[in-house]
Amino acid sequence: HFLSWSWSLDLKTVLKCIQRWVCEQRKANPSFQLTSVFMWWCFFSNNQYRVLEGGDQQSTAELAKVFGGRLQGIGKMLIMMDSISNSKYLQRTWCIFECFVATSNDIAVTMLLPHDLDQDALGHSEVFDL
């Protein structure tokens, strides 16, 4: 799974999102094994600020091609959000770009939230498959 998130999320929110996702996976599939899940988290392996390092600039199309190829290799994307309304995630252009590339490449996307939603207002559970 590729984990798409906003760098401004605090550790408590991040851990709660992942914990809720694991619980949802176990509910949906009692034989779910966390030891068989691998996450590619850009925090540990991708520095977006280096894109312009050395004076080289890449076009949006080139970034989408490279990132899209990596996403296709991974096959699934998790979107970590702090909330539905006024989400920090949706205020970041790079996060929107990651969603655009994922949907353009038919990558399975699941949205993670750290808390319960108003079920009556939305009619969905706290983890969304998009």
Short mmCIF file of N, CA, C and O in Angstrom, two decimals:
data_model
loop_
_atom_site.label_atom_id
_atom_site.label_comp_id
_atom_site.label_asym_id
_atom_site.label_seq_id
_atom_site.Cartn_x
_atom_site.Cartn_y
_atom_site.Cartn_z
N HIS A 1 0.84 -1.18 0.00
CA HIS A 1 0.00 0.00 0.00
C HIS A 1 0.88 1.25 0.00
O HIS A 1 1.84 1.33 0.77
N PHE A 2 0.52 2.20 -0.84
CA PHE A 2 1.16 3.51 -0.78
C PHE A 2 0.35 4.37 0.17
O PHE A 2 -0.87 4.45 0.06
N LEU A 3 1.01 5.02 1.13
CA LEU A 3 0.33 5.85 2.10
C LEU A 3 0.46 7.31 1.69
O LEU A 3 1.56 7.87 1.69
N SER A 4 -0.65 7.92 1.32
CA SER A 4 -0.70 9.33 0.95
C SER A 4 -1.21 10.10 2.15
O SER A 4 -2.27 9.79 2.69
N TRP A 5 -0.46 11.13 2.56
CA TRP A 5 -0.82 11.87 3.76
C TRP A 5 -0.28 13.28 3.69
O TRP A 5 0.49 13.63 2.80
N SER A 6 -0.69 14.10 4.62
CA SER A 6 -0.20 15.47 4.73
C SER A 6 0.84 15.53 5.84
O SER A 6 0.60 15.05 6.95
N TRP A 7 1.98 16.12 5.54
CA TRP A 7 3.06 16.22 6.51
C TRP A 7 2.64 16.95 7.78
O TRP A 7 3.30 16.83 8.81
N SER A 8 1.57 17.70 7.76
CA SER A 8 1.16 18.48 8.93
C SER A 8 0.37 17.65 9.96
O SER A 8 0.04 18.16 11.02
N LEU A 9 0.07 16.39 9.66
CA LEU A 9 -0.66 15.57 10.62
C LEU A 9 0.24 15.21 11.80
O LEU A 9 1.42 14.90 11.62
N ASP A 10 -0.32 15.22 12.99
CA ASP A 10 0.49 14.84 14.15
C ASP A 10 0.53 13.32 14.29
O ASP A 10 -0.27 12.60 13.70
N LEU A 11 1.48 12.85 15.08
CA LEU A 11 1.70 11.41 15.23
C LEU A 11 0.47 10.69 15.78
O LEU A 11 0.15 9.59 15.34
N LYS A 12 -0.24 11.31 16.70
CA LYS A 12 -1.45 10.70 17.27
C LYS A 12 -2.49 10.43 16.18
O LYS A 12 -3.09 9.35 16.14
N THR A 13 -2.69 11.39 15.28
CA THR A 13 -3.65 11.23 14.18
C THR A 13 -3.20 10.11 13.24
O THR A 13 -4.00 9.27 12.83
N VAL A 14 -1.92 10.10 12.90
CA VAL A 14 -1.37 9.09 12.01
C VAL A 14 -1.57 7.69 12.59
O VAL A 14 -2.07 6.78 11.92
N LEU A 15 -1.21 7.52 13.84
CA LEU A 15 -1.33 6.20 14.47
C LEU A 15 -2.79 5.77 14.60
O LEU A 15 -3.11 4.60 14.39
N LYS A 16 -3.67 6.70 14.90
CA LYS A 16 -5.10 6.38 15.02
C LYS A 16 -5.67 5.93 13.66
O LYS A 16 -6.43 4.97 13.58
N CYS A 17 -5.28 6.62 12.59
CA CYS A 17 -5.74 6.24 11.24
C CYS A 17 -5.30 4.82 10.90
O CYS A 17 -6.10 4.00 10.41
N ILE A 18 -4.05 4.52 11.14
CA ILE A 18 -3.53 3.19 10.81
C ILE A 18 -4.18 2.14 11.69
O ILE A 18 -4.58 1.07 11.20
N GLN A 19 -4.34 2.44 12.97
CA GLN A 19 -4.98 1.51 13.89
C GLN A 19 -6.42 1.20 13.44
O GLN A 19 -6.85 0.05 13.44
N ARG A 20 -7.16 2.22 13.06
CA ARG A 20 -8.55 2.01 12.61
C ARG A 20 -8.58 1.20 11.32
O ARG A 20 -9.45 0.35 11.13
N TRP A 21 -7.63 1.46 10.42
CA TRP A 21 -7.58 0.71 9.17
C TRP A 21 -7.32 -0.78 9.45
O TRP A 21 -7.98 -1.64 8.88
N VAL A 22 -6.39 -1.06 10.34
CA VAL A 22 -6.09 -2.46 10.70
C VAL A 22 -7.34 -3.12 11.29
O VAL A 22 -7.68 -4.25 10.91
N CYS A 23 -8.04 -2.44 12.17
CA CYS A 23 -9.28 -2.99 12.75
C CYS A 23 -10.32 -3.27 11.68
O CYS A 23 -10.98 -4.32 11.71
N GLU A 24 -10.48 -2.35 10.72
CA GLU A 24 -11.43 -2.55 9.62
C GLU A 24 -11.03 -3.75 8.76
O GLU A 24 -11.89 -4.52 8.31
N GLN A 25 -9.75 -3.92 8.52
CA GLN A 25 -9.27 -5.05 7.74
C GLN A 25 -9.57 -6.36 8.45
O GLN A 25 -9.99 -7.34 7.83
N ARG A 26 -9.37 -6.37 9.75
CA ARG A 26 -9.64 -7.59 10.54
C ARG A 26 -11.12 -7.91 10.60
O ARG A 26 -11.51 -9.07 10.61
N LYS A 27 -11.96 -6.87 10.64
CA LYS A 27 -13.42 -7.09 10.62
C LYS A 27 -13.85 -7.68 9.28
O LYS A 27 -14.67 -8.59 9.23
N ALA A 28 -13.31 -7.14 8.20
CA ALA A 28 -13.69 -7.58 6.86
C ALA A 28 -13.12 -8.95 6.52
O ALA A 28 -13.72 -9.70 5.75
N ASN A 29 -11.98 -9.28 7.11
CA ASN A 29 -11.30 -10.54 6.79
C ASN A 29 -10.64 -11.06 8.06
O ASN A 29 -9.52 -10.66 8.37
N PRO A 30 -11.29 -11.99 8.76
CA PRO A 30 -10.74 -12.50 10.02
C PRO A 30 -9.35 -13.14 9.87
O PRO A 30 -8.60 -13.21 10.84
N SER A 31 -8.99 -13.56 8.67
CA SER A 31 -7.66 -14.16 8.49
C SER A 31 -6.60 -13.11 8.08
O SER A 31 -5.48 -13.47 7.75
N PHE A 32 -6.98 -11.83 8.15
CA PHE A 32 -6.03 -10.74 7.83
C PHE A 32 -4.80 -10.85 8.71
O PHE A 32 -4.89 -10.99 9.92
N GLN A 33 -3.63 -10.78 8.08
CA GLN A 33 -2.36 -10.84 8.80
C GLN A 33 -1.59 -9.55 8.58
O GLN A 33 -1.16 -9.25 7.46
N LEU A 34 -1.41 -8.78 9.63
CA LEU A 34 -0.68 -7.52 9.53
C LEU A 34 0.75 -7.74 9.05
O LEU A 34 1.31 -6.89 8.36
N THR A 35 1.31 -8.88 9.37
CA THR A 35 2.70 -9.16 8.95
C THR A 35 2.83 -9.32 7.44
O THR A 35 3.95 -9.29 6.92
N SER A 36 1.72 -9.45 6.73
CA SER A 36 1.78 -9.58 5.27
C SER A 36 1.51 -8.24 4.56
O SER A 36 1.42 -8.19 3.34
N VAL A 37 1.37 -7.16 5.33
CA VAL A 37 1.08 -5.84 4.77
C VAL A 37 2.37 -5.02 4.73
O VAL A 37 3.12 -4.97 5.71
N PHE A 38 2.61 -4.40 3.59
CA PHE A 38 3.75 -3.52 3.42
C PHE A 38 3.25 -2.15 3.02
O PHE A 38 2.39 -2.04 2.16
N MET A 39 3.77 -1.11 3.67
CA MET A 39 3.38 0.26 3.34
C MET A 39 4.59 1.01 2.81
O MET A 39 5.66 0.97 3.40
N TRP A 40 4.36 1.68 1.69
CA TRP A 40 5.36 2.60 1.15
C TRP A 40 4.93 3.98 1.58
O TRP A 40 3.93 4.50 1.12
N TRP A 41 5.66 4.53 2.53
CA TRP A 41 5.31 5.80 3.13
C TRP A 41 6.34 6.82 2.70
O TRP A 41 7.52 6.71 3.04
N CYS A 42 5.91 7.83 1.95
CA CYS A 42 6.84 8.79 1.38
C CYS A 42 7.68 9.49 2.44
O CYS A 42 8.80 9.91 2.17
N PHE A 43 7.18 9.56 3.65
CA PHE A 43 7.92 10.16 4.76
C PHE A 43 9.30 9.51 4.92
O PHE A 43 10.28 10.16 5.24
N PHE A 44 9.36 8.20 4.65
CA PHE A 44 10.60 7.46 4.82
C PHE A 44 11.39 7.28 3.54
O PHE A 44 12.55 6.93 3.58
N SER A 45 10.78 7.51 2.38
CA SER A 45 11.48 7.14 1.16
C SER A 45 11.39 8.13 0.00
O SER A 45 11.90 7.86 -1.06
N ASN A 46 10.77 9.27 0.20
CA ASN A 46 10.61 10.20 -0.91
C ASN A 46 10.69 11.64 -0.39
O ASN A 46 9.92 12.01 0.47
N ASN A 47 11.61 12.41 -0.94
CA ASN A 47 11.73 13.81 -0.54
C ASN A 47 11.24 14.68 -1.70
O ASN A 47 11.96 14.89 -2.67
N GLN A 48 10.04 15.20 -1.59
CA GLN A 48 9.45 15.99 -2.67
C GLN A 48 10.19 17.30 -2.90
O GLN A 48 10.13 17.87 -3.98
N TYR A 49 10.91 17.78 -1.90
CA TYR A 49 11.64 19.04 -2.05
C TYR A 49 12.88 18.89 -2.94
O TYR A 49 13.42 19.86 -3.42
N ARG A 50 13.30 17.66 -3.18
CA ARG A 50 14.47 17.43 -4.04
C ARG A 50 14.12 17.43 -5.52
O ARG A 50 14.99 17.31 -6.36
N VAL A 51 12.86 17.57 -5.85
CA VAL A 51 12.43 17.57 -7.25
C VAL A 51 13.17 18.64 -8.03
O VAL A 51 13.56 18.43 -9.17
N LEU A 52 13.39 19.79 -7.42
CA LEU A 52 14.06 20.90 -8.11
C LEU A 52 15.55 20.98 -7.80
O LEU A 52 16.22 21.88 -8.28
N GLU A 53 16.06 20.04 -7.03
CA GLU A 53 17.47 20.05 -6.65
C GLU A 53 18.35 19.94 -7.90
O GLU A 53 18.06 19.18 -8.81
N GLY A 54 19.40 20.68 -7.94
CA GLY A 54 20.31 20.65 -9.08
C GLY A 54 19.82 21.46 -10.27
O GLY A 54 20.39 21.40 -11.34
N GLY A 55 18.73 22.20 -10.09
CA GLY A 55 18.22 23.04 -11.18
C GLY A 55 17.39 22.28 -12.20
O GLY A 55 16.85 22.88 -13.13
N ASP A 56 17.28 20.97 -12.07
CA ASP A 56 16.47 20.19 -13.01
C ASP A 56 15.00 20.34 -12.65
O ASP A 56 14.62 20.21 -11.49
N GLN A 57 14.19 20.63 -13.65
CA GLN A 57 12.75 20.70 -13.42
C GLN A 57 12.07 19.61 -14.22
O GLN A 57 12.47 19.32 -15.34
N GLN A 58 11.06 19.01 -13.60
CA GLN A 58 10.28 17.99 -14.28
C GLN A 58 8.88 18.55 -14.52
O GLN A 58 8.33 19.25 -13.68
N SER A 59 8.34 18.19 -15.65
CA SER A 59 6.97 18.61 -15.94
C SER A 59 5.99 17.82 -15.09
O SER A 59 6.31 16.75 -14.57
N THR A 60 4.79 18.33 -14.96
CA THR A 60 3.74 17.62 -14.23
C THR A 60 3.48 16.27 -14.89
O THR A 60 3.29 15.27 -14.20
N ALA A 61 3.51 16.24 -16.22
CA ALA A 61 3.28 14.98 -16.93
C ALA A 61 4.36 13.96 -16.60
O ALA A 61 4.07 12.77 -16.41
N GLU A 62 5.62 14.41 -16.51
CA GLU A 62 6.72 13.49 -16.18
C GLU A 62 6.59 13.00 -14.74
O GLU A 62 6.79 11.81 -14.47
N LEU A 63 6.26 13.89 -13.82
CA LEU A 63 6.04 13.47 -12.43
C LEU A 63 4.90 12.46 -12.35
O LEU A 63 5.00 11.47 -11.63
N ALA A 64 3.82 12.71 -13.07
CA ALA A 64 2.67 11.80 -13.07
C ALA A 64 3.06 10.44 -13.65
O ALA A 64 2.62 9.40 -13.14
N LYS A 65 3.88 10.44 -14.68
CA LYS A 65 4.32 9.18 -15.30
C LYS A 65 5.17 8.36 -14.33
O LYS A 65 4.94 7.17 -14.13
N VAL A 66 6.14 9.01 -13.71
CA VAL A 66 7.03 8.31 -12.78
C VAL A 66 6.26 7.84 -11.55
O VAL A 66 6.33 6.67 -11.16
N PHE A 67 5.49 8.75 -10.95
CA PHE A 67 4.73 8.40 -9.77
C PHE A 67 3.66 7.35 -10.10
O PHE A 67 3.45 6.40 -9.34
N GLY A 68 3.00 7.50 -11.24
CA GLY A 68 1.99 6.53 -11.66
C GLY A 68 2.56 5.14 -11.82
O GLY A 68 1.94 4.15 -11.44
N GLY A 69 3.76 5.05 -12.38
CA GLY A 69 4.42 3.75 -12.53
C GLY A 69 4.70 3.11 -11.18
O GLY A 69 4.51 1.90 -11.00
N ARG A 70 5.13 3.93 -10.24
CA ARG A 70 5.39 3.40 -8.89
C ARG A 70 4.09 2.96 -8.22
O ARG A 70 4.05 1.91 -7.58
N LEU A 71 3.04 3.75 -8.39
CA LEU A 71 1.75 3.37 -7.81
C LEU A 71 1.23 2.07 -8.42
O LEU A 71 0.68 1.23 -7.71
N GLN A 72 1.39 1.93 -9.72
CA GLN A 72 0.93 0.69 -10.37
C GLN A 72 1.68 -0.51 -9.82
O GLN A 72 1.11 -1.58 -9.65
N GLY A 73 2.97 -0.33 -9.54
CA GLY A 73 3.76 -1.41 -8.95
C GLY A 73 3.30 -1.77 -7.55
O GLY A 73 3.35 -2.92 -7.14
N ILE A 74 2.83 -0.78 -6.81
CA ILE A 74 2.35 -1.00 -5.44
C ILE A 74 0.92 -1.55 -5.47
O ILE A 74 0.58 -2.47 -4.76
N GLY A 75 0.06 -0.96 -6.29
CA GLY A 75 -1.28 -1.48 -6.52
C GLY A 75 -2.41 -0.93 -5.68
O GLY A 75 -3.57 -1.05 -6.05
N LYS A 76 -2.11 -0.35 -4.52
CA LYS A 76 -3.16 0.17 -3.64
C LYS A 76 -2.67 1.44 -2.98
O LYS A 76 -1.49 1.59 -2.67
N MET A 77 -3.61 2.37 -2.72
CA MET A 77 -3.25 3.62 -2.06
C MET A 77 -4.18 3.88 -0.89
O MET A 77 -5.40 3.71 -1.00
N LEU A 78 -3.60 4.26 0.23
CA LEU A 78 -4.34 4.67 1.40
C LEU A 78 -4.21 6.18 1.53
O LEU A 78 -3.11 6.72 1.48
N ILE A 79 -5.35 6.87 1.66
CA ILE A 79 -5.36 8.32 1.84
C ILE A 79 -5.64 8.58 3.32
O ILE A 79 -6.69 8.23 3.83
N MET A 80 -4.68 9.21 4.00
CA MET A 80 -4.84 9.50 5.42
C MET A 80 -5.29 10.94 5.59
O MET A 80 -4.60 11.87 5.19
N MET A 81 -6.47 11.10 6.18
CA MET A 81 -7.03 12.44 6.39
C MET A 81 -7.32 12.65 7.86
O MET A 81 -7.61 11.70 8.59
N ASP A 82 -7.26 13.90 8.29
CA ASP A 82 -7.57 14.23 9.68
C ASP A 82 -9.07 14.44 9.89
O ASP A 82 -9.57 14.25 10.98
N SER A 83 -9.78 14.81 8.82
CA SER A 83 -11.22 15.01 8.90
C SER A 83 -11.79 15.08 7.49
O SER A 83 -11.05 15.19 6.51
N ILE A 84 -13.10 15.06 7.38
CA ILE A 84 -13.76 15.21 6.08
C ILE A 84 -13.86 16.68 5.72
O ILE A 84 -13.54 17.10 4.63
N SER A 85 -14.30 17.49 6.69
CA SER A 85 -14.43 18.92 6.40
C SER A 85 -13.17 19.65 6.86
O SER A 85 -12.61 19.35 7.90
N ASN A 86 -12.74 20.58 6.04
CA ASN A 86 -11.55 21.39 6.31
C ASN A 86 -10.31 20.53 6.56
O ASN A 86 -9.49 20.81 7.44
N SER A 87 -10.17 19.48 5.78
CA SER A 87 -9.06 18.55 5.93
C SER A 87 -7.73 19.18 5.50
O SER A 87 -7.64 19.85 4.47
N LYS A 88 -6.70 18.95 6.30
CA LYS A 88 -5.36 19.40 5.95
C LYS A 88 -4.91 18.74 4.65
O LYS A 88 -4.22 19.35 3.84
N TYR A 89 -5.31 17.49 4.47
CA TYR A 89 -4.94 16.73 3.27
C TYR A 89 -5.41 17.44 2.00
O TYR A 89 -4.66 17.57 1.03
N LEU A 90 -6.64 17.90 2.01
CA LEU A 90 -7.22 18.53 0.82
C LEU A 90 -6.70 19.94 0.57
O LEU A 90 -7.00 20.54 -0.46
N GLN A 91 -5.90 20.46 1.47
CA GLN A 91 -5.30 21.78 1.30
C GLN A 91 -3.90 21.69 0.68
O GLN A 91 -3.28 22.71 0.42
N ARG A 92 -3.43 20.48 0.43
CA ARG A 92 -2.09 20.27 -0.12
C ARG A 92 -2.18 19.86 -1.59
O ARG A 92 -2.78 18.85 -1.93
N THR A 93 -1.57 20.64 -2.45
CA THR A 93 -1.60 20.36 -3.89
C THR A 93 -1.00 19.00 -4.20
O THR A 93 -1.51 18.25 -5.03
N TRP A 94 0.10 18.65 -3.54
CA TRP A 94 0.75 17.36 -3.82
C TRP A 94 -0.18 16.21 -3.48
O TRP A 94 -0.23 15.21 -4.21
N CYS A 95 -0.95 16.31 -2.41
CA CYS A 95 -1.89 15.26 -2.03
C CYS A 95 -2.97 15.09 -3.10
O CYS A 95 -3.33 13.97 -3.47
N ILE A 96 -3.48 16.20 -3.61
CA ILE A 96 -4.48 16.15 -4.68
C ILE A 96 -3.86 15.53 -5.93
O ILE A 96 -4.49 14.72 -6.61
N PHE A 97 -2.61 15.87 -6.21
CA PHE A 97 -1.89 15.30 -7.35
C PHE A 97 -1.78 13.78 -7.19
O PHE A 97 -2.02 13.03 -8.14
N GLU A 98 -1.45 13.30 -6.00
CA GLU A 98 -1.36 11.86 -5.77
C GLU A 98 -2.70 11.18 -6.02
O GLU A 98 -2.75 10.11 -6.64
N CYS A 99 -3.79 11.79 -5.58
CA CYS A 99 -5.13 11.24 -5.84
C CYS A 99 -5.44 11.22 -7.33
O CYS A 99 -5.98 10.23 -7.85
N PHE A 100 -5.10 12.30 -8.02
CA PHE A 100 -5.32 12.38 -9.46
C PHE A 100 -4.57 11.26 -10.19
O PHE A 100 -5.13 10.56 -11.03
N VAL A 101 -3.32 11.08 -9.84
CA VAL A 101 -2.51 10.04 -10.49
C VAL A 101 -3.07 8.66 -10.18
O VAL A 101 -3.17 7.80 -11.06
N ALA A 102 -3.46 8.43 -8.93
CA ALA A 102 -4.02 7.12 -8.56
C ALA A 102 -5.29 6.81 -9.35
O ALA A 102 -5.43 5.73 -9.91
N THR A 103 -6.21 7.76 -9.40
CA THR A 103 -7.47 7.51 -10.12
C THR A 103 -7.24 7.42 -11.62
O THR A 103 -7.91 6.64 -12.30
N SER A 104 -6.28 8.17 -12.15
CA SER A 104 -5.96 8.09 -13.58
C SER A 104 -5.38 6.73 -13.96
O SER A 104 -5.46 6.32 -15.11
N ASN A 105 -4.79 6.05 -12.98
CA ASN A 105 -4.17 4.75 -13.22
C ASN A 105 -4.98 3.59 -12.65
O ASN A 105 -4.48 2.48 -12.51
N ASP A 106 -6.24 3.87 -12.30
CA ASP A 106 -7.15 2.84 -11.76
C ASP A 106 -6.57 2.11 -10.55
O ASP A 106 -6.70 0.89 -10.41
N ILE A 107 -5.93 2.87 -9.67
CA ILE A 107 -5.38 2.31 -8.44
C ILE A 107 -6.48 2.29 -7.38
O ILE A 107 -7.19 3.28 -7.20
N ALA A 108 -6.61 1.17 -6.68
CA ALA A 108 -7.58 1.08 -5.59
C ALA A 108 -7.18 2.05 -4.49
O ALA A 108 -6.04 2.06 -4.04
N VAL A 109 -8.14 2.89 -4.06
CA VAL A 109 -7.87 3.93 -3.06
C VAL A 109 -8.82 3.75 -1.88
O VAL A 109 -10.01 3.56 -2.06
N THR A 110 -8.26 3.81 -0.67
CA THR A 110 -9.04 3.73 0.56
C THR A 110 -8.72 4.95 1.41
O THR A 110 -7.55 5.28 1.59
N MET A 111 -9.75 5.61 1.92
CA MET A 111 -9.57 6.78 2.76
C MET A 111 -9.59 6.37 4.23
O MET A 111 -10.47 5.62 4.65
N LEU A 112 -8.62 6.86 5.00
CA LEU A 112 -8.52 6.56 6.42
C LEU A 112 -8.81 7.82 7.22
O LEU A 112 -8.34 8.91 6.88
N LEU A 113 -9.56 7.66 8.29
CA LEU A 113 -9.86 8.76 9.20
C LEU A 113 -9.57 8.32 10.63
O LEU A 113 -9.73 7.15 10.96
N PRO A 114 -9.18 9.25 11.50
CA PRO A 114 -8.82 8.88 12.88
C PRO A 114 -10.00 8.75 13.83
O PRO A 114 -9.82 8.34 14.98
N HIS A 115 -11.21 9.08 13.38
CA HIS A 115 -12.34 9.15 14.30
C HIS A 115 -13.62 8.71 13.60
O HIS A 115 -13.68 8.59 12.38
N ASP A 116 -14.64 8.50 14.41
CA ASP A 116 -15.96 8.17 13.86
C ASP A 116 -16.55 9.38 13.15
O ASP A 116 -16.32 10.52 13.55
N LEU A 117 -17.32 9.10 12.15
CA LEU A 117 -18.06 10.15 11.46
C LEU A 117 -19.51 10.13 11.91
O LEU A 117 -19.97 9.16 12.51
N ASP A 118 -20.21 11.17 11.60
CA ASP A 118 -21.64 11.20 11.85
C ASP A 118 -22.28 10.28 10.81
O ASP A 118 -22.47 10.66 9.67
N GLN A 119 -22.59 9.05 11.21
CA GLN A 119 -23.09 8.05 10.27
C GLN A 119 -24.39 8.47 9.60
O GLN A 119 -24.61 8.17 8.44
N ASP A 120 -25.25 9.14 10.33
CA ASP A 120 -26.53 9.55 9.76
C ASP A 120 -26.33 10.59 8.65
O ASP A 120 -27.03 10.60 7.66
N ALA A 121 -25.36 11.46 8.85
CA ALA A 121 -25.12 12.54 7.87
C ALA A 121 -24.48 12.00 6.60
O ALA A 121 -24.79 12.44 5.50
N LEU A 122 -23.60 11.03 6.73
CA LEU A 122 -22.87 10.55 5.55
C LEU A 122 -23.34 9.19 5.05
O LEU A 122 -23.17 8.88 3.88
N GLY A 123 -23.84 8.35 5.95
CA GLY A 123 -24.29 7.03 5.53
C GLY A 123 -23.15 6.11 5.15
O GLY A 123 -23.33 5.20 4.36
N HIS A 124 -21.96 6.32 5.69
CA HIS A 124 -20.80 5.48 5.39
C HIS A 124 -20.08 5.12 6.68
O HIS A 124 -20.31 5.71 7.72
N SER A 125 -19.17 4.16 6.58
CA SER A 125 -18.34 3.83 7.73
C SER A 125 -17.11 4.72 7.75
O SER A 125 -16.94 5.57 6.87
N GLU A 126 -16.24 4.51 8.74
CA GLU A 126 -15.11 5.40 8.90
C GLU A 126 -13.96 5.14 7.93
O GLU A 126 -13.06 5.92 7.81
N VAL A 127 -13.94 4.02 7.25
CA VAL A 127 -12.94 3.73 6.22
C VAL A 127 -13.67 3.61 4.90
O VAL A 127 -14.64 2.89 4.78
N PHE A 128 -13.24 4.35 3.92
CA PHE A 128 -13.91 4.40 2.63
C PHE A 128 -13.06 3.80 1.54
O PHE A 128 -11.90 4.16 1.40
N ASP A 129 -13.63 2.91 0.74
CA ASP A 129 -12.98 2.49 -0.50
C ASP A 129 -13.52 3.38 -1.60
O ASP A 129 -14.73 3.53 -1.76
N LEU A 130 -12.63 4.01 -2.34
CA LEU A 130 -13.04 4.92 -3.39
C LEU A 130 -12.91 4.28 -4.75
O LEU A 130 -12.12 3.45 -5.00
#
